[in-house]
XYZ file of C-alpha atoms in Angstrom:
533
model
C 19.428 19.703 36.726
C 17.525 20.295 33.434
C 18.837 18.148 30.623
C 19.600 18.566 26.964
C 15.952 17.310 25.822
C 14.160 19.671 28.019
C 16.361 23.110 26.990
C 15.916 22.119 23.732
C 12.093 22.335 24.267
C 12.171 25.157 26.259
C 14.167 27.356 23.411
C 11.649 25.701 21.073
C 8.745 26.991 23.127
C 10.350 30.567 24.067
C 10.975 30.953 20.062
C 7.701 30.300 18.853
C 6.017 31.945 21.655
C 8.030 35.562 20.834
C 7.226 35.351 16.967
C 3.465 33.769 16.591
C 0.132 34.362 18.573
C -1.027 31.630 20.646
C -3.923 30.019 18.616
C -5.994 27.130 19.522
C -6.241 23.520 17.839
C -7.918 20.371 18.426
C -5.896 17.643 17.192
C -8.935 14.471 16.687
C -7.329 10.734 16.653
C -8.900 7.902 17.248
C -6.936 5.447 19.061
C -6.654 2.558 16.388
C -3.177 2.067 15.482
C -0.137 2.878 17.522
C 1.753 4.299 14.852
C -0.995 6.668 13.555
C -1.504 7.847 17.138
C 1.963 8.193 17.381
C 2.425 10.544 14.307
C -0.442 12.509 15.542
C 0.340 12.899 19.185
C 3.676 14.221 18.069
C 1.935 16.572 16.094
C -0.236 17.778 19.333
C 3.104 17.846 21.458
C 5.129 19.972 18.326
C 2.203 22.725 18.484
C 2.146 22.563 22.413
C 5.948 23.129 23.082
C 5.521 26.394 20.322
C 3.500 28.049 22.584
C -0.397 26.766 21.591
C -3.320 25.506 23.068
C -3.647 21.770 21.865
C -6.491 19.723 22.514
C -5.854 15.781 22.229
C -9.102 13.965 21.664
C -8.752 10.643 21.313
C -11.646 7.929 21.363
C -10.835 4.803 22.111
C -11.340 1.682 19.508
C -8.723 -0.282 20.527
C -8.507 -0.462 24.404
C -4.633 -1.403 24.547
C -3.840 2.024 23.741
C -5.755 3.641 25.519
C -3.660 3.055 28.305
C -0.517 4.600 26.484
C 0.732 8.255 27.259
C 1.354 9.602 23.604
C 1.617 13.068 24.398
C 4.167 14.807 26.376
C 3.116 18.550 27.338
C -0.317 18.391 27.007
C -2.477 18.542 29.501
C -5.898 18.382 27.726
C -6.159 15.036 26.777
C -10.198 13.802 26.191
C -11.058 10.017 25.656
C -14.379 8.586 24.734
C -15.152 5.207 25.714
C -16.086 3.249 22.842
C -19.557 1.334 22.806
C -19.439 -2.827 22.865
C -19.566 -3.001 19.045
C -16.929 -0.832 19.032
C -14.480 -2.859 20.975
C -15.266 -6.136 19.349
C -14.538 -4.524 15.291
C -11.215 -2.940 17.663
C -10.289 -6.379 18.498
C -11.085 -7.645 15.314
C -9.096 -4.951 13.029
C -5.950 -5.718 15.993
C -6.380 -9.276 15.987
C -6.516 -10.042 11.571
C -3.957 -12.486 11.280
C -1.341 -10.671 9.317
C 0.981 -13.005 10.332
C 0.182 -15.206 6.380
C 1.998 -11.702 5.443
C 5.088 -13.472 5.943
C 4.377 -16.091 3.665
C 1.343 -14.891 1.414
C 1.601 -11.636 -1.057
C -0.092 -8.333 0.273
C -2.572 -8.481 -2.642
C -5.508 -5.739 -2.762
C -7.815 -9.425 -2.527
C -5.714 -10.167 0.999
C -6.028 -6.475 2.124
C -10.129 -6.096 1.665
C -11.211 -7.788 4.671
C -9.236 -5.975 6.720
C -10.727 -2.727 5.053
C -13.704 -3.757 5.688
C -13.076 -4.350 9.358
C -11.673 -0.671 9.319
C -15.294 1.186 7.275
C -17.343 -0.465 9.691
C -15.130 0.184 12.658
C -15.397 4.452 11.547
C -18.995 4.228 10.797
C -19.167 2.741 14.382
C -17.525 4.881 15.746
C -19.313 8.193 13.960
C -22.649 5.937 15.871
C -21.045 6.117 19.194
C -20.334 10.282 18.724
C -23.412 10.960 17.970
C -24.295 9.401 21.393
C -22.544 11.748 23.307
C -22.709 14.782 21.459
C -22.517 16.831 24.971
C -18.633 15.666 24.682
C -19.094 17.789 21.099
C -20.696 20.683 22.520
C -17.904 21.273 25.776
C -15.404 21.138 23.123
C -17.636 23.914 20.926
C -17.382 26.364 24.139
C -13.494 26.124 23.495
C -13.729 28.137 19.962
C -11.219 26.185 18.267
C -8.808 28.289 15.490
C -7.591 24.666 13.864
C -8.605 21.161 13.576
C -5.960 18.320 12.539
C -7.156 14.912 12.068
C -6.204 11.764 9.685
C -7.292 12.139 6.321
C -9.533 9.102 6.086
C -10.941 8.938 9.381
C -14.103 9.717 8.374
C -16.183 10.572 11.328
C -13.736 14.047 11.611
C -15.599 15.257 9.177
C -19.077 14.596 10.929
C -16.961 16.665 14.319
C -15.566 19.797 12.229
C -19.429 19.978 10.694
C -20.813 20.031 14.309
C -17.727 22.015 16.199
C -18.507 24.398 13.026
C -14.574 24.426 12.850
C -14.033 26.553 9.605
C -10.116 25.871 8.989
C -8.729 22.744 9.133
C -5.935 20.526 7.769
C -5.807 16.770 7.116
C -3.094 14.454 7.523
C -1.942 11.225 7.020
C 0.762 9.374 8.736
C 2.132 7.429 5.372
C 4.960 8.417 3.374
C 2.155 9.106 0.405
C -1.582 8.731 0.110
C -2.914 8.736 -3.359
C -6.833 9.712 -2.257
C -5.985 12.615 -0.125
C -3.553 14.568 -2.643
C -5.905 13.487 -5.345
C -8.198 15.918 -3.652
C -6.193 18.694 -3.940
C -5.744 18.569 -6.907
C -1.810 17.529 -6.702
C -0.355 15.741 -9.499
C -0.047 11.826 -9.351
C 2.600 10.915 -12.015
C 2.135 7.465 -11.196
C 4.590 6.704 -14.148
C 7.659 7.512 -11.498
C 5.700 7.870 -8.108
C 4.445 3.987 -6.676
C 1.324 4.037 -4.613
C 2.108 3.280 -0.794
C 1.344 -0.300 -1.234
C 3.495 -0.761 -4.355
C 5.771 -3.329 -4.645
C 7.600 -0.788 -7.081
C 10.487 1.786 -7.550
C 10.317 4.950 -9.196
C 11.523 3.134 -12.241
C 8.977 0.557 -13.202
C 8.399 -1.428 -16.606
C 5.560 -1.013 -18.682
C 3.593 -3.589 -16.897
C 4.328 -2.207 -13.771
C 3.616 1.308 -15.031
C 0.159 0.060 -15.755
C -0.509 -1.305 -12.873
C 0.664 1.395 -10.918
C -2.010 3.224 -12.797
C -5.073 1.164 -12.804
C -4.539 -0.083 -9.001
C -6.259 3.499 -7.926
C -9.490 2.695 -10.041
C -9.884 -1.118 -8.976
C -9.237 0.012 -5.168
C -11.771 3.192 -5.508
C -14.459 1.019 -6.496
C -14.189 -2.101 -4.413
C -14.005 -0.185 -1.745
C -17.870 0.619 -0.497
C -18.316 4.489 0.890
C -19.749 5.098 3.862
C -22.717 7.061 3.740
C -22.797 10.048 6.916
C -24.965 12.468 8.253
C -24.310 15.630 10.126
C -25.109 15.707 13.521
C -26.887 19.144 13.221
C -30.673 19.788 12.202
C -31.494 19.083 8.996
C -29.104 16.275 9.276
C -28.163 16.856 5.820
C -25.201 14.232 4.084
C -21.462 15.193 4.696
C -19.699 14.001 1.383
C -16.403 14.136 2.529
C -14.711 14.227 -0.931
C -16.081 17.812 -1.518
C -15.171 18.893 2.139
C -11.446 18.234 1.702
C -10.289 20.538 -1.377
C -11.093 23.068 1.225
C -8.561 22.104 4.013
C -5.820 25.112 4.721
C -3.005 22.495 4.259
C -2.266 18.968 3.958
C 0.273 17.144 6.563
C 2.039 14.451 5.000
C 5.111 11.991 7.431
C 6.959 12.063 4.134
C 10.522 14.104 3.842
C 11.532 15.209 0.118
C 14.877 14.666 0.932
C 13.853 10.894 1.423
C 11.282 10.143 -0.741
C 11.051 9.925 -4.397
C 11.258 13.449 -6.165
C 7.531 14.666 -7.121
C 5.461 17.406 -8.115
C 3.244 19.101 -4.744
C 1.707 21.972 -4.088
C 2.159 23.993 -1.531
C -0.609 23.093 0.146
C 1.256 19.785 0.269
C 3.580 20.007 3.765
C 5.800 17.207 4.123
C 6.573 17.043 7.805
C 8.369 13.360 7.594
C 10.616 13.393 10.704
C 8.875 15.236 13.321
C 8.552 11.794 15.217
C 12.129 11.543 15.253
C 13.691 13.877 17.909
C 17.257 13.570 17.416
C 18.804 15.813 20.276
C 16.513 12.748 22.686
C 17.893 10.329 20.569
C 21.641 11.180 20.940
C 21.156 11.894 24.599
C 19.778 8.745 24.927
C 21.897 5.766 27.482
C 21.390 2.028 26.926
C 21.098 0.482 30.674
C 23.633 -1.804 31.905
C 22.515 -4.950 30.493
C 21.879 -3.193 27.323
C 25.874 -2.072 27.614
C 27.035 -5.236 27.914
C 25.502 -6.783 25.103
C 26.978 -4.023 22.592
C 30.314 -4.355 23.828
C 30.543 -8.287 23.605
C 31.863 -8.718 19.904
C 33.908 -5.550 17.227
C 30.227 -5.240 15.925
C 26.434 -5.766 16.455
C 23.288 -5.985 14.334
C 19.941 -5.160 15.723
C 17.268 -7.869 14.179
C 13.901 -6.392 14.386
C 10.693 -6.742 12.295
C 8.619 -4.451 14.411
C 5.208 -4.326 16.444
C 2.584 -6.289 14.030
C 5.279 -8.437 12.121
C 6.075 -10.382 14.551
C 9.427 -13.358 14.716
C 7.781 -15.700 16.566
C 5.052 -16.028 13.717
C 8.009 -16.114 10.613
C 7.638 -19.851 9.339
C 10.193 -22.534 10.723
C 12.404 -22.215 7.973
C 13.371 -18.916 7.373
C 14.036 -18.872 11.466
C 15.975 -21.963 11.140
C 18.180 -20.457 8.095
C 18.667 -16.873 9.372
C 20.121 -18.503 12.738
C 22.382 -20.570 10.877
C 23.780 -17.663 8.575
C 24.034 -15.345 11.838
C 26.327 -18.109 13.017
C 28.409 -18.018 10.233
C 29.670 -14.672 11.357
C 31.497 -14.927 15.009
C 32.622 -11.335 15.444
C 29.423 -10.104 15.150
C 26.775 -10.044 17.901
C 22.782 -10.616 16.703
C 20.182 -8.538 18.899
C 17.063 -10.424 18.205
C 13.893 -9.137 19.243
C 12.089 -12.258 19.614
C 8.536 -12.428 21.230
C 8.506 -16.042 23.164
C 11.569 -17.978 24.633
C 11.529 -20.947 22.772
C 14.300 -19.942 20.308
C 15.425 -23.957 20.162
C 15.653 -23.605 16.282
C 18.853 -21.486 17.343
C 20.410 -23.825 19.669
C 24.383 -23.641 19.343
C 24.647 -20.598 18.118
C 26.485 -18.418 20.347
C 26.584 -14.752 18.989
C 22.505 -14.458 19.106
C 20.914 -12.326 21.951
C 17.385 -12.850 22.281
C 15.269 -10.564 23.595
C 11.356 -10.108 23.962
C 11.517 -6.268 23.753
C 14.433 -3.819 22.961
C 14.932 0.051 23.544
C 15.373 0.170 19.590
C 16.123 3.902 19.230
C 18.546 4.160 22.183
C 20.036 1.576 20.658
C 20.678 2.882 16.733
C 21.471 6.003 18.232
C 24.474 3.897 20.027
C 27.663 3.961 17.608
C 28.389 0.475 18.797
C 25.424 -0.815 16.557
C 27.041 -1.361 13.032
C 23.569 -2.377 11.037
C 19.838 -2.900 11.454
C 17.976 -5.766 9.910
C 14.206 -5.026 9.829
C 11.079 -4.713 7.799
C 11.009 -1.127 6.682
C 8.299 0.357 8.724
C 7.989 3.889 7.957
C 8.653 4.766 11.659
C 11.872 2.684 11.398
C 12.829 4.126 8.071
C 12.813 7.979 9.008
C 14.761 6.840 12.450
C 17.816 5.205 10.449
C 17.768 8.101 7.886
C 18.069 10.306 10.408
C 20.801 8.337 12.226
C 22.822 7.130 10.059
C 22.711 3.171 9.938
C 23.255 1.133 6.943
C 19.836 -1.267 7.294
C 18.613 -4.068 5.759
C 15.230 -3.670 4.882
C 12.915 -7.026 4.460
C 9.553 -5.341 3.928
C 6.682 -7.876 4.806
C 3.194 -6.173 3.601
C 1.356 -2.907 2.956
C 3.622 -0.074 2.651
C 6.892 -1.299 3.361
C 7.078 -2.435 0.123
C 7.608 1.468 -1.298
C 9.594 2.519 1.708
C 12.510 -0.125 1.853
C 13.121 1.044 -2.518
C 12.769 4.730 -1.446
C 15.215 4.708 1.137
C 17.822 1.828 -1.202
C 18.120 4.243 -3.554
C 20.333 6.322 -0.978
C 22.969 3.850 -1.496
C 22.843 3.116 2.648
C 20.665 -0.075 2.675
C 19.577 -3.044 1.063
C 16.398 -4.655 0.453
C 15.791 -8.462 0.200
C 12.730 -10.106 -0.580
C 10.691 -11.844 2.441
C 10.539 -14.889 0.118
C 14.518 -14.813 0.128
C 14.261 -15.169 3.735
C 14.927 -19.384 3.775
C 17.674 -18.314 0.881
C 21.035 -18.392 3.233
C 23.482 -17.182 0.810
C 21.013 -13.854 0.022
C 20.774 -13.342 3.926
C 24.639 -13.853 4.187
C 25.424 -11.907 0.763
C 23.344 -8.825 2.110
C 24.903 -9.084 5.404
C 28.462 -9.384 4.395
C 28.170 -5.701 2.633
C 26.215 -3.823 5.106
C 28.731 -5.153 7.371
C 32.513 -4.589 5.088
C 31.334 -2.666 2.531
C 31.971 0.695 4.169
C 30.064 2.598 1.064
C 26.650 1.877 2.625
C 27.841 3.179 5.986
C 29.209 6.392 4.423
C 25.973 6.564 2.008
C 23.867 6.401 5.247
C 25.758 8.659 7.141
C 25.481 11.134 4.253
C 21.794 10.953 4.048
C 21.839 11.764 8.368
C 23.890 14.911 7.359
C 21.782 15.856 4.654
C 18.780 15.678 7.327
C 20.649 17.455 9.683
C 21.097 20.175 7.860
C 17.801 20.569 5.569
C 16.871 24.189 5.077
C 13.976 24.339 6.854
C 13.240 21.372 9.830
C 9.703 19.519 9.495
C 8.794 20.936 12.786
C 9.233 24.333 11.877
C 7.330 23.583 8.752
C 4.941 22.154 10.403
C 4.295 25.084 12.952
C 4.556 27.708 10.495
C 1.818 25.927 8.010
C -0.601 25.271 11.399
C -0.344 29.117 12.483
C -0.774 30.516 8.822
C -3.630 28.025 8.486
C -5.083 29.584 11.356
C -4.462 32.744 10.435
C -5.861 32.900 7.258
C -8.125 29.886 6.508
C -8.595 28.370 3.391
C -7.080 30.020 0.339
C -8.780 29.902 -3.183
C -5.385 31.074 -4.387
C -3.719 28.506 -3.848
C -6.672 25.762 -4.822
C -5.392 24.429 -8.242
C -8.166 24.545 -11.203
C -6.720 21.459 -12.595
C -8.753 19.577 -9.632
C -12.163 20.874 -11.592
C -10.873 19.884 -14.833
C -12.358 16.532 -16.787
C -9.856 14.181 -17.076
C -10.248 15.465 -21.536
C -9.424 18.360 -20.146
C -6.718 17.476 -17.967
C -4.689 15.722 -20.076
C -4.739 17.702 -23.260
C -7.011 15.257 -24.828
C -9.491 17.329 -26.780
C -6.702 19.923 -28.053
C -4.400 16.455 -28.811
C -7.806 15.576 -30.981
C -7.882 18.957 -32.184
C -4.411 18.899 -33.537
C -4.770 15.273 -35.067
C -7.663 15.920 -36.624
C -6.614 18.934 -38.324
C -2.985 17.052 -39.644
C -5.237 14.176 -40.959
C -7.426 16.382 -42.678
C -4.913 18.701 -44.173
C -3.001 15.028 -44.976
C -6.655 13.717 -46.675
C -7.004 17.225 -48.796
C -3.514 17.304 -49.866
C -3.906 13.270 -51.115
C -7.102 14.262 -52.468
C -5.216 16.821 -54.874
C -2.226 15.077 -55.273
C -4.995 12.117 -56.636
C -6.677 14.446 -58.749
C -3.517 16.100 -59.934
C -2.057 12.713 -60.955
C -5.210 11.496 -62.735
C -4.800 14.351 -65.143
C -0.937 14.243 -65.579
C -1.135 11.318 -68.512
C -3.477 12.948 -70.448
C -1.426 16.158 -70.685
C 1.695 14.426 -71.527
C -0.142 12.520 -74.825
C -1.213 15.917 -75.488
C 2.153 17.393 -75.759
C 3.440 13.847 -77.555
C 1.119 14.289 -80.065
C 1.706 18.328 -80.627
C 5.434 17.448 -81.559
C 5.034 14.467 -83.633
């Protein structure tokens, strides 16, 4: 019996397939993150089921995921074994202790050894391409229409130079990326807009407001840029930068219904949601055990703070004072995903279910789960917006900051501070309304409804942008002049001086005469005195 997931792809498939062409698109990711691959495979899979030929090529930095299946229909999947040095920056980019996130700030000075790690990881890995450039010239027999690839993986650009791929659109798998709509020439208004790892809301104070601004400039020039050359005789430099303004599109995992309100251009396609398949979601059964567990106490919270965060690393503490304020509510059972079995600091307290891994989405999707307490991963974020759950949202480092105030401002969650963590009455305040208060669970469900019924879906968006992009290539039309514009220019600057300088000097003359006018008024009036005397 086919079920409800697989008619659902099938009508996808059989819709796209009667209105488009079939085009062809390599989809490049580098297996370095699970999240990123994730975004990305989705992608590959969104493309297949509408009836197009997607090629997944994914070489392998870290070797963990290699051995993940993150695409579902497609059958052309090509690795490429990464050299030695390759592995050991992998291991060291998976193995930076993030876990002094939980107690230290996610400072641009904590971040840039980690970046680091990441440039020389890509240049790396743009060495170990080069290598094996007959993987490059199979994939050149297959005439690709479209490449996709992440923004600021690099070494893409050094494979869409050889492939001689003429259309192609970027992505990125964050909710915003200041560099890569820079380059389009899209607005930043970071007066109301935070950067992804801002600690801000769209409403910041004049202090915040300048560093909102000024944290672009610092980052673009600690950062060292990677110098590459193409693959192809003469070997001439591929400056990235001036590749990009050329892309077809831009894919960005933000939704506007979500996010804070901006200024884009079309070019700009927010496709925020496509990892979220809802109709797999809601079909989705807990197992057994799973079962049980829900239907122990009137309500249950799931307590989760992802993949890289992990509990096990939180400091004494805060483990020792969220255990105690989870015990302080009876009716309610605590789902824990906790990564070790020594959960002694939580002896006596009945009402907490440990567990080393959970099936997270089966279980939001369950309406036996009342809340979610987690750390506002943007995966985690777009899966309780689109299912309804009133969340807590504890964001830990880098851009979970940004998403846990983007999605508070819906009115469905609340965000407290990781430093509030050993603070019981904050823990118990926050979960005493997502748990009575029935606004956030209304405010939640609202947003889910809202999602539901957006006017166009982020998959069809994202198909439709990928076929015209093949189609028709880059567009000068739609390639802002703004982005060529000084920054004088820009911002009105020289006709602001214009206009200033003109007032002051109409100002000066007019003083000038009013000067000269006045010098000569008491001589006048003695002349008239002495007339009538």
């Amino acid at each position: 019996m086919i079920n409800v997931e697989t008619n659902m792809k099938l009508l996808f498939c059989l819709f796209f397939a009667l209105c488009s062409d079939s085009y062809n698109f390599l989809v490049f990711c580098p297996l370095f993150g699970h999240s990123h691959t994730t975004f990305f495979a989705k992608i590959a899979d969104t493309l297949t089921y509408a009836g197009h030929n997607v090629t997944f090529f994914t070489p392998t930095i870290v070797r963990k995921f290699s051995k993940i299946q993150y695409v579902k229909s497609i059958t052309h999947v090509l690795q490429l074994d990464p050299s030695d040095r390759l592995v050991k920056l992998g291991s060291m980019f998976e193995e930076k202790d993030v876990s002094k996130f939980w107690y230290r700030d996610s400072s641009l000075s904590e971040m840039l050894p980690m970046i680091d790690t990441f440039n020389n990881m890509f240049v790396e890995q743009a060495a170990v391409i080069s290598r094996n450039l007959h993987v490059l010239d199979d994939l050149k027999e297959m005439n690709f229409d479209v490449m996709i690839f992440e923004h600021f993986v690099e070494p893409a650009y050094l494979v869409l130079d050889y492939l001689e791929i003429q259309k192609f659109i970027p992505a990125t798998s964050l909710a915003f990326d200041y560099n890569m709509v820079k380059s389009i020439g899209e607005p930043l208004m970071l007066s109301t807009v935070p950067l992804p790892t801002s600690e801000y809301s769209d409403r910041m104070s004049l202090p915040q407001r300048l560093i909102n601004a000024i944290n672009p400039l610092i980052f673009d020039n600690l950062i060292p840029k990677n110098k590459y050359r193409s693959y192809r005789p003469p070997y001439a430099p591929i400056n990235t930068k001036s590749i990009e303004p050329f892309c077809s599109a831009v894919f960005t995992n933000s939704n506007p219904y979500i996010d804070y309100p901006r200024a884009t251009l079309e070019k700009n396609v927010q496709v925020g949601g496509i990892s979220v398949d809802i109709d797999k979601l809601k079909s989705q059964k807990v197992s057994n055990e799973w079962d049980a567990v829900l239907n122990l106490r009137p309500k249950t919270v799931l307590v989760s703070f992802g993949s890289i965060m992990l509990s096990k690393d939180m400091p004494i503490n805060n483990k020792i004072t969220i255990a105690t304020v989870l015990g302080k509510f009876p009716d309610v059972t605590f789902i824990w995903k906790y990564e070790t079995n020594d959960t002694s600091f939580a002896n006596g307290t009945e009402n907490i279910h440990f567990s080393n891994w959970v099936p997270q989405t089966a279980l939001l999707a369950d309406p036996r789960l009342s809340a979610f307490f987690t750390h506002a991963g943007l995966g985690s974020v777009n899966e309780v917006s689109y299912l309804g759950k009133p969340t807590i949202m504890c964001p830990i480092f880098a851009d979970q900051m940004r998403n846990a105030k983007m999605l508070a401002r819906h009115n469905g969650s609340i965000e407290i501070s990781k430093y509030d963590l050993s603070n019981g009455d904050k823990i118990e305040e926050a979960l005493s309304k997502i748990l009575f208060d029935e606004s956030y669970k209304t405010a939640a469900e609202k947003l889910a409804h809202q999602l539901a019924n957006q006017p166009v879906k982020p998959k069809e968006l994202l198909v439709r942008h990928a076929e015209f992009a093949a189609q028709f290539g880059h567009l000068p039309s739609l390639d802002p002049h703004s982005r060529q514009m000084s920054f004088i220019q820009y911002f009105l600057i020289d006709l602001t001086a214009i206009i200033l300088s003109t007032v002051i000097l109409f100002l000066f003359v007019l003083f000038k005469l009013g000067k000269l006018m006045y010098s000569k008024l008491p001589f006048n009036l003695s002349l008239v005195k002495q007339k009538t005397n």
